[in-house]
Amino acid sequence: MKEIKKILSVVMVLTMILTVPVITSTETVEADESQITSISTADEYVNLFKSGGSGKLTSNITVSEKEIYCSSSEDVELDLNGYTVTTTAGIITKAKSTNKIAIKNGKIIANSSASAYNDNGLIRLQSSNILDLTDVVLDGNKNVAYVLYVNGTANITMTNVTAKGGNNYDCIDTYTGGVTFQNGKGTVTLNNCTVNDNAYGDSDDQTAKDMFIGGEYKVTINGGTYGNVFMNQNYYSETHNTGYLHINDGTYDLVYTEYDEVLAHVVINAGHVKHLYINGDKNGNSQTGEIIKGGTFDKITIADAGKTMDDYTALGVKNTENSNGTITSTVEEPLTVTIDDSIYKDNVLYRETITLPDEKNMGYYATTNGKVVAYKPGDKIKVTDNVTLKSIEDITVSVDKKASIRLNDPTGLRFSAKVIGDEQLLDQSKGIVTEGILITSKDLFEQNGSSLTKDSKYTLIDVKNTGWLNNQTGSYAAAIVNINKNNYAREFVATAYVQIHYQDGTVETIYGNDNERYSSPRSVRYVASQIKNDVNYYNSLSDSDRNTIDKFTNN
């Protein structure tokens, strides 16, 4: 019987153990109210930061000490409980302390006596710290240099925090901001905060008055209202290369980013920036990198010579200038490039540069909004819309072996030519393909190697086509006119050419194939004589035209 009782006892104990709720390490355990110190005096307030622990204000208090050092490695949690601390003393972490400071739900305000200790600010972190501020107003009342100053290793989260009233320049004659992250490293996240209404005594330089970011701090802002924010990313920050400012939302009076030789550390994804200032260095060097990825801007100043807004805009983002002068930056849908009805590239980002195939053709052309643009094989093009390209192929040109008489005034010897190709390219209103005829004398032609091109250095005439002959696309003519009587018997040679004008300003010149390259040598007297010998045709001409024929045939 005793054995059975023992077994039952063991079973009951196991059952109790198995049914006891287990608290895992991921659950948040609220502090016991008995462990939270009620704070109603300045001494209790100061002691909390010196010794660590949790405290909760039960009234407004005034602190008159010079400074408050967090001398313990214990965490500090302070619930202001809707009350206000008016103080002359800044909260300062010592260089060797490592702890977390969490403050929420109230105000910390500097009084006029704080100006005697103005270099400290309301909160100054100079060690390895975690700072968590939630629903807090920090107001320096223009009596302290800094509202928040950080120059150690710190991980900071600020949510619904107002930081104002710093007076850096007047108090200590420097050019950093009411909120300053300087010469340290860590992550900083601001969620829906207000950082403005800080002051500089120097009216000529207001760039960093509200927030200064230096060192290796990685700052992310998720909404809120901000005055002037200054990203110090040049040689004045000793270890600046890994720091950054990422703006995901919010409103800003000024975002000022200094020159960096490697990349841009400011990235604006969204929000409204009244003035974005992108600076170069004193030697005129330019920044690189993508700064603009979204958002709206009242004004953008680029102090780098030769740079444009697109140079600092992420691929895939389009900047649109509105009628009121503001700029909206939006992410565009991916684009497609098609060549000869087949997709060449898809998922192309807006303003992305692609390289066309380097094939043995004459290039490609695209028609956009009625405008035709030609590209060479292997050209790089910046894509800003869906692109439909056609290959430029089989443009040929030939000159008629024969010649004729130009009967209209001014009269002369006329040569005809024919070009064959895509009619859209041959549309003279587009200006992509142009035509012409070169004419020279047979004797000069033979003296120069029987070669005639636009680059020939001897005497020739270059007659550019200005209209199709008899309105037949591809047919055109040119004449040598006002021929001196002494040259009536002189023979002339002609060749035809076509030119393709590419978007980069280069020109490809095409001549006829060997058998169609040059006309037969002809003189105006010889051609006129052939007409006169055709009696029926000659007699069908007007008196004026017969007089012209007679003029060229008479000695």
Coordinates of C-alpha atoms in Angstrom, one line a residue:
M1 CA 0.0 0.0 0.0
K2 CA 2.9 2.3 0.8
E3 CA 4.4 1.5 -2.6
I4 CA 1.2 2.6 -4.4
K5 CA 1.1 5.9 -2.4
K6 CA 4.7 6.7 -3.3
I7 CA 3.9 6.1 -7.0
L8 CA 0.8 8.3 -6.8
S9 CA 2.8 11.1 -5.2
V10 CA 5.5 11.0 -7.9
V11 CA 2.8 11.1 -10.6
M12 CA 1.1 14.2 -8.9
V13 CA 4.4 16.0 -8.7
L14 CA 5.2 15.3 -12.4
T15 CA 1.8 16.5 -13.3
M16 CA 2.2 19.8 -11.5
I17 CA 5.6 20.3 -13.1
L18 CA 4.3 19.7 -16.5
T19 CA 1.4 22.1 -16.1
V20 CA 3.3 25.0 -14.6
P21 CA 3.4 27.8 -17.3
V22 CA 6.9 28.5 -18.7
I23 CA 8.1 32.1 -19.3
T24 CA 10.4 32.1 -22.3
S25 CA 13.2 34.5 -22.8
T26 CA 11.3 36.4 -25.6
E27 CA 8.6 37.5 -23.2
T28 CA 8.7 41.0 -21.7
V29 CA 8.6 41.0 -18.0
E30 CA 7.3 44.3 -16.5
A31 CA 9.3 45.7 -13.6
D32 CA 7.8 45.1 -10.2
E33 CA 6.1 48.3 -9.0
S34 CA 7.9 47.8 -5.7
Q35 CA 11.3 48.2 -7.6
I36 CA 10.3 51.5 -9.2
T37 CA 11.5 54.5 -7.1
S38 CA 9.1 57.4 -6.7
I39 CA 10.9 60.6 -7.4
S40 CA 9.7 63.9 -6.1
T41 CA 13.0 65.7 -5.3
A42 CA 16.1 66.8 -7.2
D43 CA 18.3 64.6 -5.0
E44 CA 16.2 61.5 -5.8
Y45 CA 16.4 62.5 -9.5
V46 CA 20.2 62.9 -9.5
N47 CA 20.7 59.7 -7.4
L48 CA 18.8 57.6 -10.0
F49 CA 21.3 58.5 -12.7
K50 CA 24.3 58.0 -10.4
S51 CA 23.2 54.6 -9.0
G52 CA 21.0 53.2 -11.7
G53 CA 17.6 51.6 -11.4
S54 CA 14.0 52.5 -12.3
G55 CA 12.2 55.7 -11.2
K56 CA 9.0 57.5 -11.8
L57 CA 8.3 61.2 -11.2
T58 CA 5.4 62.1 -8.9
S59 CA 5.7 65.9 -9.4
N60 CA 7.6 68.6 -11.3
I61 CA 11.1 69.1 -10.0
T62 CA 13.9 71.7 -10.4
V63 CA 17.5 70.5 -10.5
S64 CA 20.3 73.1 -9.7
E65 CA 23.4 70.9 -9.9
K66 CA 26.2 71.6 -12.4
E67 CA 26.1 68.2 -14.0
I68 CA 24.8 64.7 -13.4
Y69 CA 27.2 61.8 -14.1
C70 CA 25.9 58.3 -14.8
S71 CA 28.7 56.7 -12.7
S72 CA 27.1 53.3 -12.5
S73 CA 27.1 50.5 -15.1
E74 CA 23.5 49.8 -14.1
D75 CA 20.6 50.7 -16.5
V76 CA 18.5 53.7 -15.8
E77 CA 14.8 53.8 -16.6
L78 CA 12.9 57.0 -15.9
D79 CA 9.2 57.6 -16.4
L80 CA 8.6 61.3 -16.3
N81 CA 5.0 60.5 -15.9
G82 CA 3.8 63.6 -17.7
Y83 CA 5.9 65.9 -15.4
T84 CA 8.6 68.4 -16.2
V85 CA 12.2 68.5 -15.0
T86 CA 13.6 72.1 -15.1
T87 CA 17.4 71.8 -14.8
T88 CA 20.8 73.5 -14.9
A89 CA 22.4 70.1 -15.1
G90 CA 23.1 67.9 -18.1
I91 CA 22.9 64.1 -17.9
I92 CA 26.4 62.9 -18.8
T93 CA 27.7 59.3 -19.2
K94 CA 31.3 58.7 -18.2
A95 CA 33.8 57.5 -20.7
K96 CA 34.0 54.0 -19.2
S97 CA 30.4 53.4 -18.3
T98 CA 28.2 51.0 -20.3
N99 CA 24.5 51.0 -19.7
K100 CA 21.1 51.7 -21.1
I101 CA 19.2 55.0 -20.4
A102 CA 15.5 55.0 -21.1
I103 CA 13.4 58.1 -20.5
K104 CA 9.8 58.5 -21.4
N105 CA 6.6 60.6 -21.0
G106 CA 7.5 64.1 -20.0
K107 CA 9.8 67.2 -20.4
I108 CA 13.4 68.1 -19.5
I109 CA 13.9 71.8 -19.8
A110 CA 17.1 73.9 -19.3
N111 CA 16.6 77.0 -17.2
S112 CA 18.5 80.3 -17.5
S113 CA 21.1 79.2 -15.0
A114 CA 22.1 76.4 -17.3
S115 CA 24.1 78.8 -19.4
A116 CA 26.9 78.7 -16.8
Y117 CA 27.5 75.0 -17.8
N118 CA 26.3 75.4 -21.4
D119 CA 28.9 73.1 -23.0
N120 CA 27.2 69.9 -21.6
G121 CA 23.8 70.1 -23.0
L122 CA 20.7 68.3 -21.6
I123 CA 22.0 64.8 -22.5
R124 CA 25.6 64.0 -23.3
L125 CA 26.8 60.5 -24.2
Q126 CA 30.5 59.9 -24.3
S127 CA 30.7 56.2 -23.7
S128 CA 29.2 53.0 -24.9
N129 CA 25.5 53.5 -24.3
I130 CA 22.0 52.6 -25.3
L131 CA 19.6 55.5 -25.3
D132 CA 15.9 55.1 -25.6
L133 CA 13.7 58.3 -25.6
T134 CA 10.0 58.0 -26.0
D135 CA 7.4 60.8 -25.9
V136 CA 9.9 63.3 -24.4
V137 CA 10.5 67.0 -25.0
L138 CA 14.1 68.2 -24.6
D139 CA 14.1 72.0 -24.6
G140 CA 17.4 73.8 -24.2
N141 CA 15.6 77.2 -24.1
K142 CA 18.6 78.6 -26.0
N143 CA 20.6 78.3 -22.7
V144 CA 22.7 75.3 -23.6
A145 CA 24.9 74.4 -26.6
Y146 CA 23.4 71.0 -27.2
V147 CA 20.0 69.4 -26.5
L148 CA 21.6 66.0 -27.2
Y149 CA 25.4 65.5 -27.8
V150 CA 26.9 62.1 -28.7
N151 CA 30.5 61.4 -29.2
G152 CA 30.9 57.8 -28.0
T153 CA 29.7 54.4 -29.2
A154 CA 25.9 54.6 -28.9
N155 CA 22.8 52.9 -30.1
I156 CA 19.9 55.4 -30.0
T157 CA 16.2 55.2 -30.6
M158 CA 14.1 58.3 -30.4
T159 CA 10.3 58.1 -30.8
N160 CA 8.0 61.1 -30.7
V161 CA 10.8 63.2 -29.3
T162 CA 10.9 67.0 -29.6
A163 CA 14.5 68.4 -29.4
K164 CA 14.8 72.1 -29.5
G165 CA 16.4 75.2 -28.0
G166 CA 20.0 74.3 -28.5
N167 CA 22.3 77.4 -29.0
N168 CA 25.6 75.9 -30.1
Y169 CA 27.3 78.9 -31.7
D170 CA 26.4 81.5 -29.0
C171 CA 27.3 79.2 -26.2
I172 CA 30.5 77.6 -27.3
D173 CA 31.4 79.2 -30.7
T174 CA 31.2 76.0 -32.8
Y175 CA 29.2 75.1 -35.9
T176 CA 27.5 71.9 -34.9
G177 CA 23.8 71.4 -34.1
G178 CA 21.3 71.3 -31.2
V179 CA 21.4 67.5 -31.8
T180 CA 24.9 66.4 -32.6
F181 CA 26.4 63.0 -33.4
Q182 CA 30.1 63.5 -33.6
N183 CA 33.4 61.5 -33.8
G184 CA 31.9 58.2 -32.6
K185 CA 29.9 55.4 -34.1
G186 CA 26.6 53.5 -33.7
T187 CA 23.1 53.4 -35.0
V188 CA 20.5 56.1 -34.5
T189 CA 16.8 55.8 -35.3
L190 CA 14.4 58.7 -35.1
N191 CA 10.7 57.9 -35.4
N192 CA 8.3 60.8 -35.9
C193 CA 10.5 63.3 -34.0
T194 CA 10.6 67.1 -34.1
V195 CA 14.1 68.6 -34.2
N196 CA 14.0 72.3 -34.9
D197 CA 14.0 75.7 -33.3
N198 CA 17.7 75.5 -32.4
A199 CA 19.8 78.6 -32.9
Y200 CA 23.0 79.9 -34.4
G201 CA 24.4 83.3 -33.6
D202 CA 26.1 83.4 -37.0
S203 CA 23.4 84.3 -39.6
D204 CA 25.6 83.5 -42.5
D205 CA 26.0 79.8 -41.6
Q206 CA 22.9 78.0 -40.5
T207 CA 23.5 74.7 -42.2
A208 CA 23.9 72.5 -39.1
K209 CA 21.9 74.4 -36.5
D210 CA 19.4 71.6 -35.7
M211 CA 21.2 68.4 -36.4
F212 CA 24.9 67.6 -37.1
I213 CA 25.9 64.1 -38.2
G214 CA 29.6 63.1 -38.3
G215 CA 31.8 60.2 -37.3
E216 CA 30.5 56.7 -38.2
Y217 CA 26.9 57.1 -37.0
K218 CA 24.3 55.4 -39.1
V219 CA 21.2 57.6 -38.8
T220 CA 17.8 56.6 -40.1
I221 CA 14.9 59.0 -39.9
N222 CA 11.3 57.6 -40.2
G223 CA 9.1 60.7 -40.3
G224 CA 8.8 63.9 -38.3
T225 CA 9.6 67.5 -38.6
Y226 CA 13.2 68.8 -38.8
G227 CA 15.0 72.1 -39.4
N228 CA 18.5 72.1 -40.8
V229 CA 20.2 68.8 -41.0
F230 CA 23.9 68.7 -41.9
M231 CA 25.7 65.5 -43.0
N232 CA 29.4 66.0 -42.3
Q233 CA 31.1 63.5 -44.5
N234 CA 34.4 65.1 -45.5
Y235 CA 37.9 65.1 -44.1
Y236 CA 36.8 67.0 -41.0
S237 CA 35.2 63.7 -39.8
E238 CA 38.1 61.4 -39.2
T239 CA 36.3 58.1 -39.7
H240 CA 33.3 59.1 -41.8
N241 CA 33.3 56.5 -44.5
T242 CA 30.8 54.1 -43.0
G243 CA 28.4 56.7 -41.6
Y244 CA 25.2 57.7 -43.3
L245 CA 21.8 59.4 -43.1
H246 CA 18.8 57.6 -44.6
I247 CA 15.6 59.6 -44.8
N248 CA 12.5 57.5 -45.1
D249 CA 9.9 60.2 -44.4
G250 CA 9.4 63.6 -42.7
T251 CA 9.7 67.3 -43.5
Y252 CA 13.0 69.1 -43.6
D253 CA 13.9 72.8 -44.0
L254 CA 17.4 71.9 -45.2
V255 CA 19.4 68.8 -45.9
Y256 CA 23.0 69.7 -46.5
T257 CA 25.5 67.0 -47.6
E258 CA 29.2 67.7 -47.9
Y259 CA 31.6 66.4 -50.5
D260 CA 33.0 62.9 -50.2
E261 CA 35.5 61.4 -52.6
V262 CA 33.9 57.9 -52.4
L263 CA 30.2 58.0 -52.2
A264 CA 27.1 59.9 -51.0
H265 CA 26.2 59.0 -47.5
V266 CA 22.8 60.8 -47.6
V267 CA 20.0 58.8 -49.2
I268 CA 16.5 60.3 -49.4
N269 CA 13.8 57.6 -50.0
A270 CA 10.7 59.7 -49.2
G271 CA 9.6 62.9 -47.4
H272 CA 9.6 66.6 -48.2
V273 CA 12.9 68.5 -48.3
K274 CA 12.5 72.2 -48.7
H275 CA 16.1 72.7 -49.7
L276 CA 18.6 69.9 -50.6
Y277 CA 22.1 71.2 -50.9
I278 CA 24.7 68.9 -52.5
N279 CA 28.2 70.4 -52.0
G280 CA 31.5 69.9 -53.7
D281 CA 34.9 70.4 -52.1
K282 CA 37.1 73.4 -52.2
N283 CA 39.0 72.0 -55.2
G284 CA 35.8 71.6 -57.3
N285 CA 35.7 67.8 -56.9
S286 CA 32.2 66.2 -57.2
Q287 CA 30.3 63.9 -55.1
T288 CA 29.2 60.5 -56.4
G289 CA 26.4 58.1 -55.5
E290 CA 22.7 58.0 -55.4
I291 CA 21.2 60.6 -53.0
I292 CA 17.6 61.0 -54.4
K293 CA 15.5 57.8 -54.4
G294 CA 12.1 59.5 -53.7
G295 CA 10.4 62.4 -52.1
T296 CA 9.5 66.0 -53.0
F297 CA 11.8 69.0 -53.0
D298 CA 11.1 72.8 -53.1
K299 CA 14.7 73.5 -54.2
I300 CA 17.8 71.5 -55.0
T301 CA 21.2 73.2 -55.2
I302 CA 24.1 71.3 -56.7
A303 CA 27.4 73.0 -56.0
D304 CA 29.4 70.6 -58.2
A305 CA 30.4 72.1 -61.6
G306 CA 29.1 70.0 -64.5
K307 CA 26.8 67.9 -62.4
T308 CA 23.0 67.6 -62.8
M309 CA 20.2 66.3 -60.6
D310 CA 20.2 63.0 -62.5
D311 CA 23.8 62.4 -61.4
Y312 CA 22.6 62.1 -57.8
T313 CA 19.3 60.3 -58.6
A314 CA 19.0 56.5 -58.2
L315 CA 18.3 54.5 -61.4
G316 CA 14.6 53.8 -61.7
V317 CA 13.7 57.2 -60.2
K318 CA 12.2 60.1 -62.2
N319 CA 12.5 63.7 -61.2
T320 CA 9.5 65.8 -62.4
E321 CA 9.5 69.6 -62.1
N322 CA 6.0 70.8 -61.2
S323 CA 4.4 74.0 -62.4
N324 CA 5.1 75.7 -59.1
G325 CA 8.8 74.9 -59.4
T326 CA 8.9 72.0 -56.9
I327 CA 10.4 68.7 -57.8
T328 CA 8.8 65.3 -57.3
S329 CA 10.9 62.1 -57.4
T330 CA 9.1 58.9 -58.0
V331 CA 10.0 55.3 -58.7
E332 CA 9.1 54.4 -62.3
E333 CA 7.9 51.0 -63.6
P334 CA 10.6 48.9 -65.3
L335 CA 11.0 49.4 -69.0
T336 CA 11.5 47.2 -72.1
V337 CA 13.8 47.6 -75.1
T338 CA 12.7 45.8 -78.3
I339 CA 14.8 45.3 -81.5
D340 CA 13.0 44.2 -84.6
D341 CA 9.9 43.0 -82.7
S342 CA 12.0 40.9 -80.3
I343 CA 12.7 41.8 -76.6
Y344 CA 16.3 42.7 -76.3
K345 CA 16.2 43.9 -72.6
D346 CA 13.4 43.8 -70.1
N347 CA 13.1 45.1 -66.5
V348 CA 15.3 48.1 -67.5
L349 CA 15.4 50.8 -64.8
Y350 CA 14.4 54.3 -65.7
R351 CA 17.6 56.1 -66.9
E352 CA 19.5 52.9 -67.0
T353 CA 22.2 52.8 -69.7
I354 CA 22.2 49.8 -72.0
T355 CA 24.5 48.8 -74.8
L356 CA 23.1 48.0 -78.2
P357 CA 24.3 44.9 -80.1
D358 CA 27.6 45.4 -81.9
E359 CA 26.6 43.7 -85.1
K360 CA 27.7 44.3 -88.7
N361 CA 24.8 46.4 -89.7
M362 CA 24.3 50.2 -90.1
G363 CA 22.8 50.6 -86.6
Y364 CA 19.3 51.1 -85.3
Y365 CA 16.7 53.7 -85.2
A366 CA 13.7 54.4 -82.9
T367 CA 10.7 56.7 -83.3
T368 CA 9.5 58.5 -80.2
N369 CA 6.8 61.1 -80.2
G370 CA 7.3 61.5 -84.0
K371 CA 11.1 62.0 -83.7
V372 CA 13.4 59.5 -85.3
V373 CA 16.8 58.9 -83.6
A374 CA 19.6 56.7 -85.1
Y375 CA 22.2 54.8 -83.1
K376 CA 25.4 53.1 -84.2
P377 CA 26.0 49.4 -83.4
G378 CA 27.4 49.1 -79.9
D379 CA 26.1 52.5 -78.8
K380 CA 25.1 53.1 -75.2
I381 CA 21.6 54.6 -74.7
K382 CA 19.9 55.9 -71.6
V383 CA 16.4 54.5 -71.4
T384 CA 13.7 56.8 -70.2
D385 CA 10.7 55.1 -71.9
N386 CA 9.9 51.8 -73.6
V387 CA 12.1 51.7 -76.7
T388 CA 11.2 50.0 -80.0
L389 CA 14.2 49.8 -82.3
K390 CA 14.5 48.8 -85.9
S391 CA 17.7 47.7 -87.5
I392 CA 19.1 50.0 -90.3
E393 CA 19.8 47.7 -93.2
D394 CA 20.1 47.7 -97.0
I395 CA 20.4 51.4 -97.6
T396 CA 21.8 51.5 -101.1
V397 CA 22.5 54.4 -103.5
S398 CA 23.4 54.6 -107.2
V399 CA 24.0 57.2 -109.7
D400 CA 22.6 57.0 -113.2
K401 CA 25.3 56.3 -115.8
K402 CA 23.7 58.8 -118.2
A403 CA 23.2 62.6 -117.8
S404 CA 20.5 65.0 -119.0
I405 CA 20.1 68.7 -119.7
R406 CA 18.6 70.9 -117.0
L407 CA 16.2 73.1 -119.0
N408 CA 14.9 75.3 -116.1
D409 CA 16.8 78.4 -115.4
P410 CA 19.7 78.2 -114.4
T411 CA 20.3 75.6 -117.1
G412 CA 23.1 73.1 -117.1
L413 CA 24.2 69.4 -117.0
R414 CA 22.1 67.2 -114.7
F415 CA 22.9 63.9 -113.1
S416 CA 20.3 61.7 -111.4
A417 CA 20.5 59.2 -108.5
K418 CA 18.4 56.7 -106.6
V419 CA 18.5 55.7 -102.9
I420 CA 16.6 52.6 -101.6
G421 CA 15.8 52.0 -98.0
D422 CA 13.2 52.2 -95.2
E423 CA 10.8 55.0 -96.2
Q424 CA 10.6 56.1 -92.6
L425 CA 14.3 56.8 -92.6
L426 CA 14.2 58.4 -96.0
D427 CA 11.5 60.9 -94.7
Q428 CA 13.3 64.2 -95.3
S429 CA 11.5 65.8 -92.4
K430 CA 13.3 63.5 -90.0
G431 CA 16.8 64.5 -91.0
I432 CA 18.3 61.1 -90.1
V433 CA 19.2 60.2 -93.7
T434 CA 20.4 62.8 -96.2
E435 CA 21.5 62.5 -99.8
G436 CA 23.6 64.4 -102.3
I437 CA 25.6 64.2 -105.5
L438 CA 29.3 65.1 -106.1
I439 CA 30.3 66.5 -109.5
T440 CA 33.8 67.2 -110.8
S441 CA 35.5 67.3 -114.2
K442 CA 36.8 64.1 -115.8
D443 CA 40.3 65.4 -116.1
L444 CA 40.5 66.3 -112.4
F445 CA 38.9 63.0 -111.5
E446 CA 41.6 61.0 -113.4
Q447 CA 44.4 63.2 -112.0
N448 CA 43.3 62.2 -108.5
G449 CA 43.2 58.5 -108.8
S450 CA 39.7 58.3 -110.3
S451 CA 38.3 58.6 -106.8
L452 CA 35.6 61.1 -105.8
T453 CA 34.4 61.4 -102.2
K454 CA 33.2 64.1 -99.9
D455 CA 36.7 64.2 -98.5
S456 CA 38.4 64.7 -101.9
K457 CA 40.8 67.7 -101.8
Y458 CA 40.4 68.8 -105.4
T459 CA 37.7 71.0 -107.0
L460 CA 34.2 69.5 -106.9
I461 CA 30.7 70.6 -106.2
D462 CA 28.6 69.0 -103.5
V463 CA 24.8 69.3 -104.2
K464 CA 22.7 68.3 -101.3
N465 CA 19.2 66.9 -102.0
T466 CA 16.4 69.2 -101.0
G467 CA 13.5 67.3 -102.5
W468 CA 12.5 64.2 -104.3
L469 CA 12.5 64.2 -108.1
N470 CA 8.9 64.2 -109.4
N471 CA 7.7 63.5 -105.8
Q472 CA 9.1 59.9 -106.1
T473 CA 10.7 59.0 -102.8
G474 CA 14.3 57.9 -103.4
S475 CA 14.8 59.7 -106.7
Y476 CA 16.8 62.9 -106.8
A477 CA 19.1 64.9 -109.1
A478 CA 21.8 67.6 -109.1
A479 CA 23.1 69.8 -111.9
I480 CA 26.2 71.8 -112.7
V481 CA 24.8 75.2 -113.9
N482 CA 26.1 78.4 -115.4
I483 CA 28.7 76.5 -117.3
N484 CA 31.3 78.7 -119.0
K485 CA 31.1 78.4 -122.8
N486 CA 34.7 77.2 -122.9
N487 CA 33.6 74.2 -120.8
Y488 CA 30.7 73.0 -123.0
A489 CA 32.8 70.2 -124.4
R490 CA 34.5 69.4 -121.1
E491 CA 33.4 66.1 -119.6
F492 CA 32.1 65.8 -116.0
V493 CA 31.8 62.8 -113.7
A494 CA 29.3 62.4 -110.8
T495 CA 28.8 60.1 -107.8
A496 CA 25.9 59.8 -105.4
Y497 CA 26.0 59.4 -101.6
V498 CA 23.8 58.9 -98.6
Q499 CA 24.6 59.9 -95.0
I500 CA 23.2 58.5 -91.8
H501 CA 23.2 61.0 -88.9
Y502 CA 23.5 59.3 -85.5
Q503 CA 22.4 60.7 -82.2
D504 CA 26.0 61.3 -81.0
G505 CA 26.7 63.6 -84.0
T506 CA 28.7 61.1 -86.0
V507 CA 27.9 60.5 -89.7
E508 CA 28.2 57.4 -91.8
T509 CA 28.6 58.1 -95.5
I510 CA 27.5 55.5 -98.1
Y511 CA 28.5 55.5 -101.7
G512 CA 27.3 53.2 -104.6
N513 CA 28.7 49.8 -105.3
D514 CA 31.5 49.5 -107.8
N515 CA 29.3 49.2 -110.9
E516 CA 27.0 52.0 -109.7
R517 CA 29.6 54.3 -108.1
Y518 CA 30.2 56.7 -110.9
S519 CA 28.4 58.1 -113.9
S520 CA 29.8 57.9 -117.3
P521 CA 31.8 61.0 -118.3
R522 CA 29.5 63.4 -120.1
S523 CA 29.8 67.0 -121.4
V524 CA 26.8 69.3 -121.8
R525 CA 27.5 69.6 -125.5
Y526 CA 27.4 65.8 -126.0
V527 CA 24.1 65.4 -124.1
A528 CA 22.6 68.4 -126.0
S529 CA 23.7 66.9 -129.3
Q530 CA 22.0 63.6 -128.4
I531 CA 18.8 65.4 -127.7
K532 CA 19.0 67.4 -131.0
N533 CA 19.6 64.2 -132.9
D534 CA 16.3 62.8 -131.6
V535 CA 14.3 65.0 -134.0
N536 CA 10.9 64.0 -132.7
Y537 CA 11.8 64.8 -129.1
Y538 CA 13.6 67.9 -130.0
N539 CA 10.7 69.3 -132.0
S540 CA 8.3 68.5 -129.1
L541 CA 10.2 71.0 -126.9
S542 CA 9.2 74.6 -126.4
D543 CA 11.0 77.3 -128.2
S544 CA 12.7 78.3 -125.0
D545 CA 14.0 74.8 -124.4
R546 CA 15.1 74.3 -128.0
N547 CA 17.1 77.6 -127.7
T548 CA 18.8 76.1 -124.6
I549 CA 19.7 72.9 -126.5
D550 CA 21.0 75.0 -129.4
K551 CA 23.1 77.2 -127.1
F552 CA 25.0 74.1 -125.8
T553 CA 25.5 72.5 -129.3
N554 CA 26.6 75.6 -131.3
N555 CA 30.3 76.4 -131.4

